[in-house]
């Protein structure tokens, strides 16, 4: 596919994007498909000296790109369904923690099931964060020396204090090499990019999650980040309870998670106290749009699927953000994934 697209597009236009695409994950494939589609159709529309054989080849390229796009959409759909179930299972596993040590161990282990290779869990008090437990898929103990009751406390970043999720890269850490920012811990981890998500309860930060996809050498998807944010919102009350000295954790606070039994199966239903009910407020078209957003599609791809313009999709997205009270697409998807089924406009 690379070769055939490059054969019709000038090298200057190809080098900046085509040759640098590693296609190591579905996001890379989607970007490749979107850019290749635009470049190929541009050649078809603007070149007037193409031979019949060249036109046929370009049309074949477009058909192959369409097949590749369909495959990524199918993958996104199945991944979203799997991720939702993993989120339910992770929250239920955390809710089963019967003691403070068990809860501390469980939080990073279960957070990692949402698509992350390494997760560090910390508690926050007096403007500082202190590492408590870590999970690593390759069983290495890169964080073990920092996980003691007397571990050093680090300065809470301004983004966490403002209750924001942020992506931190190597350049940012190199600008904050002081001990108070946990530079030694980051350097030991060798992480290129990690996500920092504060755990908030009663309008205060009670803990923090650091997570990355270091071993698979990729960036997490928007849906995975949204799922982790939702996980953090749900476990924050338990962390707040845990930080009270001597507290024994026995169950999730009432109303945060409830186990529902049916004649056929049992499942954990997680709700967000006071959060908007996105399925009850969105129009049918907005439901279609947010469902495709959950699959990771761009506005352009959503427009093609629904046969509407990209501008119309943007308008729908704005209304979805407003109705769900979300600051971004990831939050809107998180509300959609966790809202109870069956309540549609």
mmCIF file of C-alpha atoms in Angstrom:
data_model
loop_
_atom_site.group_PDB
_atom_site.id
_atom_site.type_symbol
_atom_site.label_atom_id
_atom_site.label_comp_id
_atom_site.label_asym_id
_atom_site.label_seq_id
_atom_site.Cartn_x
_atom_site.Cartn_y
_atom_site.Cartn_z
ATOM 1 C CA UNK A 1 0.000 0.000 0.000
ATOM 2 C CA UNK A 2 2.809 2.412 0.858
ATOM 3 C CA UNK A 3 4.547 1.687 -2.420
ATOM 4 C CA UNK A 4 1.440 2.118 -4.536
ATOM 5 C CA UNK A 5 0.435 5.388 -2.861
ATOM 6 C CA UNK A 6 4.004 6.710 -3.100
ATOM 7 C CA UNK A 7 4.080 5.796 -6.771
ATOM 8 C CA UNK A 8 1.448 8.435 -7.513
ATOM 9 C CA UNK A 9 2.417 11.172 -5.037
ATOM 10 C CA UNK A 10 5.500 13.379 -5.313
ATOM 11 C CA UNK A 11 8.368 12.475 -2.920
ATOM 12 C CA UNK A 12 8.189 15.885 -1.221
ATOM 13 C CA UNK A 13 4.607 15.184 -0.180
ATOM 14 C CA UNK A 14 5.330 11.616 0.843
ATOM 15 C CA UNK A 15 8.463 11.932 2.956
ATOM 16 C CA UNK A 16 6.862 13.989 5.709
ATOM 17 C CA UNK A 17 4.173 11.442 6.525
ATOM 18 C CA UNK A 18 4.194 8.198 4.548
ATOM 19 C CA UNK A 19 7.747 7.002 5.118
ATOM 20 C CA UNK A 20 7.660 7.935 8.822
ATOM 21 C CA UNK A 21 4.487 5.982 9.609
ATOM 22 C CA UNK A 22 5.364 2.864 11.604
ATOM 23 C CA UNK A 23 1.782 1.600 11.745
ATOM 24 C CA UNK A 24 2.505 0.012 15.104
ATOM 25 C CA UNK A 25 -1.094 0.351 16.310
ATOM 26 C CA UNK A 26 -4.604 0.947 15.033
ATOM 27 C CA UNK A 27 -4.283 4.728 15.455
ATOM 28 C CA UNK A 28 -1.268 4.763 13.152
ATOM 29 C CA UNK A 29 -3.176 2.689 10.604
ATOM 30 C CA UNK A 30 -6.130 5.087 10.739
ATOM 31 C CA UNK A 31 -3.888 8.099 10.180
ATOM 32 C CA UNK A 32 -2.218 6.320 7.288
ATOM 33 C CA UNK A 33 -5.588 5.520 5.732
ATOM 34 C CA UNK A 34 -6.937 9.068 6.152
ATOM 35 C CA UNK A 35 -3.855 10.760 4.704
ATOM 36 C CA UNK A 36 -3.458 8.201 1.903
ATOM 37 C CA UNK A 37 -7.118 8.648 0.955
ATOM 38 C CA UNK A 38 -6.748 12.419 0.708
ATOM 39 C CA UNK A 39 -3.523 12.228 -1.276
ATOM 40 C CA UNK A 40 -4.817 9.556 -3.666
ATOM 41 C CA UNK A 41 -8.109 11.336 -4.371
ATOM 42 C CA UNK A 42 -6.159 14.572 -4.863
ATOM 43 C CA UNK A 43 -4.064 12.902 -7.555
ATOM 44 C CA UNK A 44 -7.174 11.492 -9.236
ATOM 45 C CA UNK A 45 -8.907 14.879 -9.236
ATOM 46 C CA UNK A 46 -5.982 17.032 -10.303
ATOM 47 C CA UNK A 47 -3.897 14.931 -12.688
ATOM 48 C CA UNK A 48 -5.125 15.037 -16.273
ATOM 49 C CA UNK A 49 -2.381 12.986 -17.911
ATOM 50 C CA UNK A 50 -2.987 9.687 -16.146
ATOM 51 C CA UNK A 51 -3.132 6.580 -18.283
ATOM 52 C CA UNK A 52 -6.079 4.185 -17.951
ATOM 53 C CA UNK A 53 -3.796 1.739 -16.145
ATOM 54 C CA UNK A 54 -2.776 4.409 -13.636
ATOM 55 C CA UNK A 55 -6.388 5.376 -13.005
ATOM 56 C CA UNK A 56 -7.266 1.721 -12.440
ATOM 57 C CA UNK A 57 -4.412 1.354 -9.980
ATOM 58 C CA UNK A 58 -5.467 4.446 -8.062
ATOM 59 C CA UNK A 59 -9.034 3.179 -7.838
ATOM 60 C CA UNK A 60 -7.686 -0.137 -6.579
ATOM 61 C CA UNK A 61 -5.681 1.742 -3.949
ATOM 62 C CA UNK A 62 -8.847 3.521 -2.800
ATOM 63 C CA UNK A 63 -10.731 0.228 -2.567
ATOM 64 C CA UNK A 64 -7.928 -1.293 -0.503
ATOM 65 C CA UNK A 65 -7.904 1.759 1.758
ATOM 66 C CA UNK A 66 -11.656 1.407 2.195
ATOM 67 C CA UNK A 67 -11.185 -2.249 3.181
ATOM 68 C CA UNK A 68 -8.450 -1.276 5.629
ATOM 69 C CA UNK A 69 -10.662 1.417 7.134
ATOM 70 C CA UNK A 70 -13.501 -1.092 7.550
ATOM 71 C CA UNK A 71 -11.122 -3.451 9.328
ATOM 72 C CA UNK A 72 -9.995 -0.750 11.761
ATOM 73 C CA UNK A 73 -13.609 0.252 12.446
ATOM 74 C CA UNK A 74 -14.454 -3.356 13.236
ATOM 75 C CA UNK A 75 -11.426 -3.567 15.493
ATOM 76 C CA UNK A 76 -12.417 -0.371 17.297
ATOM 77 C CA UNK A 77 -15.953 -1.639 17.825
ATOM 78 C CA UNK A 78 -14.867 -4.962 19.289
ATOM 79 C CA UNK A 79 -12.177 -3.248 21.372
ATOM 80 C CA UNK A 80 -14.688 -0.773 22.805
ATOM 81 C CA UNK A 81 -17.015 -3.588 23.864
ATOM 82 C CA UNK A 82 -14.126 -5.507 25.401
ATOM 83 C CA UNK A 83 -12.836 -2.413 27.189
ATOM 84 C CA UNK A 84 -16.251 -1.703 28.697
ATOM 85 C CA UNK A 85 -16.405 -5.214 30.135
ATOM 86 C CA UNK A 86 -12.837 -4.938 31.432
ATOM 87 C CA UNK A 87 -13.761 -1.668 33.139
ATOM 88 C CA UNK A 88 -16.672 -3.366 34.883
ATOM 89 C CA UNK A 89 -14.452 -6.267 35.945
ATOM 90 C CA UNK A 90 -11.698 -3.939 37.181
ATOM 91 C CA UNK A 91 -14.057 -1.932 39.370
ATOM 92 C CA UNK A 92 -15.605 -5.069 40.788
ATOM 93 C CA UNK A 93 -12.153 -6.486 41.609
ATOM 94 C CA UNK A 94 -11.186 -3.284 43.438
ATOM 95 C CA UNK A 95 -14.484 -3.297 45.309
ATOM 96 C CA UNK A 96 -13.619 -6.750 46.646
ATOM 97 C CA UNK A 97 -10.496 -5.482 48.442
ATOM 98 C CA UNK A 98 -11.006 -6.295 52.121
ATOM 99 C CA UNK A 99 -8.100 -4.375 53.612
ATOM 100 C CA UNK A 100 -5.966 -1.317 53.066
ATOM 101 C CA UNK A 101 -2.943 -3.288 51.717
ATOM 102 C CA UNK A 102 -5.196 -5.281 49.404
ATOM 103 C CA UNK A 103 -6.738 -2.098 48.016
ATOM 104 C CA UNK A 104 -3.312 -0.512 47.500
ATOM 105 C CA UNK A 105 -2.160 -3.543 45.502
ATOM 106 C CA UNK A 106 -5.401 -3.866 43.569
ATOM 107 C CA UNK A 107 -5.688 -0.337 42.166
ATOM 108 C CA UNK A 108 -2.666 -0.366 39.777
ATOM 109 C CA UNK A 109 -3.204 -4.026 38.849
ATOM 110 C CA UNK A 110 -6.787 -3.404 37.781
ATOM 111 C CA UNK A 111 -6.049 -0.061 36.119
ATOM 112 C CA UNK A 112 -3.516 -1.851 33.905
ATOM 113 C CA UNK A 113 -6.240 -4.146 32.546
ATOM 114 C CA UNK A 114 -7.691 -1.141 30.716
ATOM 115 C CA UNK A 115 -4.838 -1.246 28.193
ATOM 116 C CA UNK A 116 -1.752 -0.003 30.030
ATOM 117 C CA UNK A 117 1.613 -1.704 30.546
ATOM 118 C CA UNK A 118 2.664 0.038 33.741
ATOM 119 C CA UNK A 119 0.668 1.827 36.411
ATOM 120 C CA UNK A 120 1.877 3.646 39.529
ATOM 121 C CA UNK A 121 -0.607 4.465 42.297
ATOM 122 C CA UNK A 122 0.093 7.240 44.810
ATOM 123 C CA UNK A 123 -1.775 8.890 47.637
ATOM 124 C CA UNK A 124 -1.903 12.663 47.984
ATOM 125 C CA UNK A 125 -1.779 14.677 51.192
ATOM 126 C CA UNK A 126 -0.664 18.204 52.088
ATOM 127 C CA UNK A 127 0.139 19.090 48.501
ATOM 128 C CA UNK A 128 2.453 16.109 47.970
ATOM 129 C CA UNK A 129 2.116 12.701 46.329
ATOM 130 C CA UNK A 130 3.667 9.534 47.702
ATOM 131 C CA UNK A 131 4.058 6.292 45.660
ATOM 132 C CA UNK A 132 2.224 3.340 47.213
ATOM 133 C CA UNK A 133 2.070 0.517 44.680
ATOM 134 C CA UNK A 134 2.941 -0.274 41.072
ATOM 135 C CA UNK A 135 2.108 -2.830 38.419
ATOM 136 C CA UNK A 136 4.334 -3.796 35.510
ATOM 137 C CA UNK A 137 3.425 -6.391 32.886
ATOM 138 C CA UNK A 138 6.997 -7.660 32.608
ATOM 139 C CA UNK A 139 7.267 -8.108 36.395
ATOM 140 C CA UNK A 140 10.271 -5.805 36.705
ATOM 141 C CA UNK A 141 10.651 -3.901 39.977
ATOM 142 C CA UNK A 142 11.644 -0.501 38.619
ATOM 143 C CA UNK A 143 9.532 1.270 41.270
ATOM 144 C CA UNK A 144 10.108 -1.049 44.237
ATOM 145 C CA UNK A 145 12.593 1.173 46.076
ATOM 146 C CA UNK A 146 10.041 3.988 46.073
ATOM 147 C CA UNK A 147 7.130 1.944 47.452
ATOM 148 C CA UNK A 148 7.566 2.039 51.218
ATOM 149 C CA UNK A 149 5.629 3.705 53.977
ATOM 150 C CA UNK A 150 8.565 6.083 54.409
ATOM 151 C CA UNK A 151 8.972 6.779 50.693
ATOM 152 C CA UNK A 152 9.808 10.330 49.728
ATOM 153 C CA UNK A 153 6.903 12.660 49.045
ATOM 154 C CA UNK A 154 6.944 14.642 45.819
ATOM 155 C CA UNK A 155 5.461 17.975 44.916
ATOM 156 C CA UNK A 156 2.037 17.657 43.325
ATOM 157 C CA UNK A 157 2.092 19.084 39.759
ATOM 158 C CA UNK A 158 -0.012 22.146 39.080
ATOM 159 C CA UNK A 159 -2.106 20.209 36.534
ATOM 160 C CA UNK A 160 -3.036 17.623 39.173
ATOM 161 C CA UNK A 161 -3.805 20.361 41.689
ATOM 162 C CA UNK A 162 -6.179 21.813 39.097
ATOM 163 C CA UNK A 163 -7.705 18.337 38.683
ATOM 164 C CA UNK A 164 -6.575 17.875 35.077
ATOM 165 C CA UNK A 165 -5.459 14.752 33.254
ATOM 166 C CA UNK A 166 -2.201 15.443 31.441
ATOM 167 C CA UNK A 167 0.196 13.659 29.128
ATOM 168 C CA UNK A 168 3.813 14.098 30.207
ATOM 169 C CA UNK A 169 6.698 13.501 27.817
ATOM 170 C CA UNK A 170 10.469 13.289 28.221
ATOM 171 C CA UNK A 171 10.994 16.947 27.303
ATOM 172 C CA UNK A 172 8.745 18.039 30.165
ATOM 173 C CA UNK A 173 10.546 15.848 32.701
ATOM 174 C CA UNK A 174 13.948 17.063 31.532
ATOM 175 C CA UNK A 175 12.793 20.558 32.417
ATOM 176 C CA UNK A 176 11.942 19.408 35.964
ATOM 177 C CA UNK A 177 14.989 17.486 37.143
ATOM 178 C CA UNK A 178 14.666 18.487 40.787
ATOM 179 C CA UNK A 179 14.115 15.707 43.320
ATOM 180 C CA UNK A 180 10.801 17.249 44.358
ATOM 181 C CA UNK A 181 9.281 16.408 40.966
ATOM 182 C CA UNK A 182 10.155 12.707 41.123
ATOM 183 C CA UNK A 183 12.740 12.976 38.354
ATOM 184 C CA UNK A 184 14.794 9.991 39.605
ATOM 185 C CA UNK A 185 11.699 7.769 39.578
ATOM 186 C CA UNK A 186 10.838 8.843 36.034
ATOM 187 C CA UNK A 187 14.428 8.351 34.809
ATOM 188 C CA UNK A 188 14.474 4.854 36.259
ATOM 189 C CA UNK A 189 11.215 4.061 34.454
ATOM 190 C CA UNK A 190 12.615 5.137 31.024
ATOM 191 C CA UNK A 191 9.121 6.221 30.052
ATOM 192 C CA UNK A 192 8.792 8.284 26.858
ATOM 193 C CA UNK A 193 5.211 9.333 27.574
ATOM 194 C CA UNK A 194 2.950 8.773 30.532
ATOM 195 C CA UNK A 195 -0.464 9.949 31.636
ATOM 196 C CA UNK A 196 -1.065 11.502 35.033
ATOM 197 C CA UNK A 197 -4.641 11.329 36.318
ATOM 198 C CA UNK A 198 -5.667 12.792 39.702
ATOM 199 C CA UNK A 199 -8.147 10.936 41.906
ATOM 200 C CA UNK A 200 -10.659 13.497 43.160
ATOM 201 C CA UNK A 201 -13.131 13.186 46.007
ATOM 202 C CA UNK A 202 -15.187 15.989 47.545
ATOM 203 C CA UNK A 203 -13.367 18.534 45.389
ATOM 204 C CA UNK A 204 -9.913 17.563 46.623
ATOM 205 C CA UNK A 205 -7.155 15.422 45.125
ATOM 206 C CA UNK A 206 -6.695 12.287 47.245
ATOM 207 C CA UNK A 207 -4.499 10.229 44.952
ATOM 208 C CA UNK A 208 -2.812 9.977 41.580
ATOM 209 C CA UNK A 209 -2.369 7.410 38.832
ATOM 210 C CA UNK A 210 0.600 7.416 36.465
ATOM 211 C CA UNK A 211 0.187 5.058 33.496
ATOM 212 C CA UNK A 212 1.946 4.323 30.226
ATOM 213 C CA UNK A 213 2.261 1.811 27.381
ATOM 214 C CA UNK A 214 6.038 1.578 27.615
ATOM 215 C CA UNK A 215 6.458 -2.106 26.794
ATOM 216 C CA UNK A 216 4.264 -2.022 23.683
ATOM 217 C CA UNK A 217 5.885 1.283 22.626
ATOM 218 C CA UNK A 218 2.639 3.008 21.716
ATOM 219 C CA UNK A 219 0.303 5.725 22.860
ATOM 220 C CA UNK A 220 -2.948 4.609 24.496
ATOM 221 C CA UNK A 221 -6.137 5.234 22.556
ATOM 222 C CA UNK A 222 -8.534 7.992 23.492
ATOM 223 C CA UNK A 223 -11.042 5.381 24.622
ATOM 224 C CA UNK A 224 -8.473 3.700 26.893
ATOM 225 C CA UNK A 225 -7.628 7.041 28.499
ATOM 226 C CA UNK A 226 -11.347 7.772 28.982
ATOM 227 C CA UNK A 227 -11.807 4.369 30.620
ATOM 228 C CA UNK A 228 -8.888 5.016 32.973
ATOM 229 C CA UNK A 229 -10.292 8.440 33.881
ATOM 230 C CA UNK A 230 -13.631 6.837 34.703
ATOM 231 C CA UNK A 231 -11.873 4.165 36.774
ATOM 232 C CA UNK A 232 -10.101 6.898 38.749
ATOM 233 C CA UNK A 233 -13.374 8.726 39.384
ATOM 234 C CA UNK A 234 -14.955 5.554 40.703
ATOM 235 C CA UNK A 235 -12.142 4.499 43.056
ATOM 236 C CA UNK A 236 -11.407 7.985 44.438
ATOM 237 C CA UNK A 237 -13.949 7.638 47.321
ATOM 238 C CA UNK A 238 -12.231 4.424 48.420
ATOM 239 C CA UNK A 239 -8.835 6.089 48.331
ATOM 240 C CA UNK A 240 -10.177 8.984 50.394
ATOM 241 C CA UNK A 241 -11.532 6.484 52.911
ATOM 242 C CA UNK A 242 -8.257 4.554 52.877
ATOM 243 C CA UNK A 243 -6.149 7.594 53.729
ATOM 244 C CA UNK A 244 -7.876 7.854 57.100
ATOM 245 C CA UNK A 245 -5.423 6.127 59.413
ATOM 246 C CA UNK A 246 -6.603 2.727 60.540
ATOM 247 C CA UNK A 247 -9.502 2.494 58.105
ATOM 248 C CA UNK A 248 -10.410 -0.977 56.896
ATOM 249 C CA UNK A 249 -11.973 -1.064 53.463
ATOM 250 C CA UNK A 250 -14.934 -3.400 53.257
ATOM 251 C CA UNK A 251 -16.899 -2.309 50.200
ATOM 252 C CA UNK A 252 -17.568 0.448 47.719
ATOM 253 C CA UNK A 253 -19.546 3.378 49.144
ATOM 254 C CA UNK A 254 -23.278 2.871 48.668
ATOM 255 C CA UNK A 255 -24.462 3.997 45.239
ATOM 256 C CA UNK A 256 -21.013 3.992 43.643
ATOM 257 C CA UNK A 257 -21.114 0.411 42.469
ATOM 258 C CA UNK A 258 -23.807 -2.170 42.916
ATOM 259 C CA UNK A 259 -23.920 -5.780 41.907
ATOM 260 C CA UNK A 260 -27.067 -6.646 40.044
ATOM 261 C CA UNK A 261 -28.283 -10.248 39.837
ATOM 262 C CA UNK A 262 -30.462 -11.667 37.089
ATOM 263 C CA UNK A 263 -31.663 -15.174 36.401
ATOM 264 C CA UNK A 264 -29.015 -15.599 33.704
ATOM 265 C CA UNK A 265 -25.958 -13.730 34.949
ATOM 266 C CA UNK A 266 -24.500 -11.267 37.399
ATOM 267 C CA UNK A 267 -22.827 -8.039 36.459
ATOM 268 C CA UNK A 268 -21.459 -4.916 38.104
ATOM 269 C CA UNK A 269 -23.282 -1.717 37.208
ATOM 270 C CA UNK A 270 -21.169 1.399 37.775
ATOM 271 C CA UNK A 271 -22.708 4.847 37.960
ATOM 272 C CA UNK A 272 -21.318 8.326 38.411
ATOM 273 C CA UNK A 273 -23.003 10.113 41.345
ATOM 274 C CA UNK A 274 -24.492 13.374 40.172
ATOM 275 C CA UNK A 275 -23.111 12.912 36.660
ATOM 276 C CA UNK A 276 -25.214 13.617 33.588
ATOM 277 C CA UNK A 277 -27.093 10.775 31.962
ATOM 278 C CA UNK A 278 -25.867 11.061 28.398
ATOM 279 C CA UNK A 279 -28.178 8.389 26.943
ATOM 280 C CA UNK A 280 -31.247 10.237 28.210
ATOM 281 C CA UNK A 281 -30.284 13.624 26.800
ATOM 282 C CA UNK A 282 -28.784 12.943 23.378
ATOM 283 C CA UNK A 283 -30.762 12.921 20.156
ATOM 284 C CA UNK A 284 -30.729 9.839 17.943
ATOM 285 C CA UNK A 285 -28.167 11.450 15.620
ATOM 286 C CA UNK A 286 -26.000 12.482 18.559
ATOM 287 C CA UNK A 287 -26.171 8.905 19.846
ATOM 288 C CA UNK A 288 -24.882 7.718 16.456
ATOM 289 C CA UNK A 289 -22.053 10.268 16.585
ATOM 290 C CA UNK A 290 -20.933 9.506 20.154
ATOM 291 C CA UNK A 291 -21.075 5.764 19.418
ATOM 292 C CA UNK A 292 -18.652 6.275 16.538
ATOM 293 C CA UNK A 293 -16.544 8.560 18.734
ATOM 294 C CA UNK A 294 -16.273 5.657 21.175
ATOM 295 C CA UNK A 295 -14.824 3.576 18.340
ATOM 296 C CA UNK A 296 -12.086 6.180 17.936
ATOM 297 C CA UNK A 297 -13.216 7.598 14.591
ATOM 298 C CA UNK A 298 -12.273 11.127 13.562
ATOM 299 C CA UNK A 299 -14.858 13.724 12.538
ATOM 300 C CA UNK A 300 -14.000 13.074 8.890
ATOM 301 C CA UNK A 301 -14.500 9.316 9.276
ATOM 302 C CA UNK A 302 -17.761 9.812 11.178
ATOM 303 C CA UNK A 303 -19.012 12.077 8.394
ATOM 304 C CA UNK A 304 -18.247 9.428 5.795
ATOM 305 C CA UNK A 305 -20.011 6.740 7.842
ATOM 306 C CA UNK A 306 -23.141 8.855 8.383
ATOM 307 C CA UNK A 307 -23.039 10.578 4.975
ATOM 308 C CA UNK A 308 -22.867 14.062 6.501
ATOM 309 C CA UNK A 309 -20.249 16.806 6.266
ATOM 310 C CA UNK A 310 -17.336 17.111 8.662
ATOM 311 C CA UNK A 311 -18.722 20.498 9.751
ATOM 312 C CA UNK A 312 -22.035 18.908 10.702
ATOM 313 C CA UNK A 313 -20.182 16.302 12.755
ATOM 314 C CA UNK A 314 -18.306 19.064 14.588
ATOM 315 C CA UNK A 315 -21.636 20.716 15.449
ATOM 316 C CA UNK A 316 -22.969 17.434 16.827
ATOM 317 C CA UNK A 317 -19.794 16.935 18.878
ATOM 318 C CA UNK A 318 -20.139 20.421 20.405
ATOM 319 C CA UNK A 319 -23.724 19.679 21.446
ATOM 320 C CA UNK A 320 -22.699 16.299 22.874
ATOM 321 C CA UNK A 321 -19.976 17.947 24.978
ATOM 322 C CA UNK A 322 -22.449 20.529 26.247
ATOM 323 C CA UNK A 323 -25.203 18.034 27.074
ATOM 324 C CA UNK A 324 -22.865 15.651 28.903
ATOM 325 C CA UNK A 325 -20.989 18.439 30.681
ATOM 326 C CA UNK A 326 -17.732 17.153 29.188
ATOM 327 C CA UNK A 327 -14.575 19.181 28.632
ATOM 328 C CA UNK A 328 -13.419 17.040 25.712
ATOM 329 C CA UNK A 329 -14.281 14.047 23.517
ATOM 330 C CA UNK A 330 -12.639 11.584 25.911
ATOM 331 C CA UNK A 331 -14.907 12.629 28.782
ATOM 332 C CA UNK A 332 -18.003 12.440 26.574
ATOM 333 C CA UNK A 333 -17.052 8.923 25.486
ATOM 334 C CA UNK A 334 -16.466 7.951 29.132
ATOM 335 C CA UNK A 335 -19.948 9.153 30.113
ATOM 336 C CA UNK A 336 -21.422 7.290 27.154
ATOM 337 C CA UNK A 337 -19.639 4.017 27.933
ATOM 338 C CA UNK A 338 -20.735 3.997 31.570
ATOM 339 C CA UNK A 339 -24.288 5.341 31.255
ATOM 340 C CA UNK A 340 -27.055 2.780 31.770
ATOM 341 C CA UNK A 341 -28.345 1.211 28.542
ATOM 342 C CA UNK A 342 -31.880 1.576 27.290
ATOM 343 C CA UNK A 343 -32.410 5.266 28.114
ATOM 344 C CA UNK A 344 -32.299 6.914 24.720
ATOM 345 C CA UNK A 345 -33.873 10.076 23.444
#
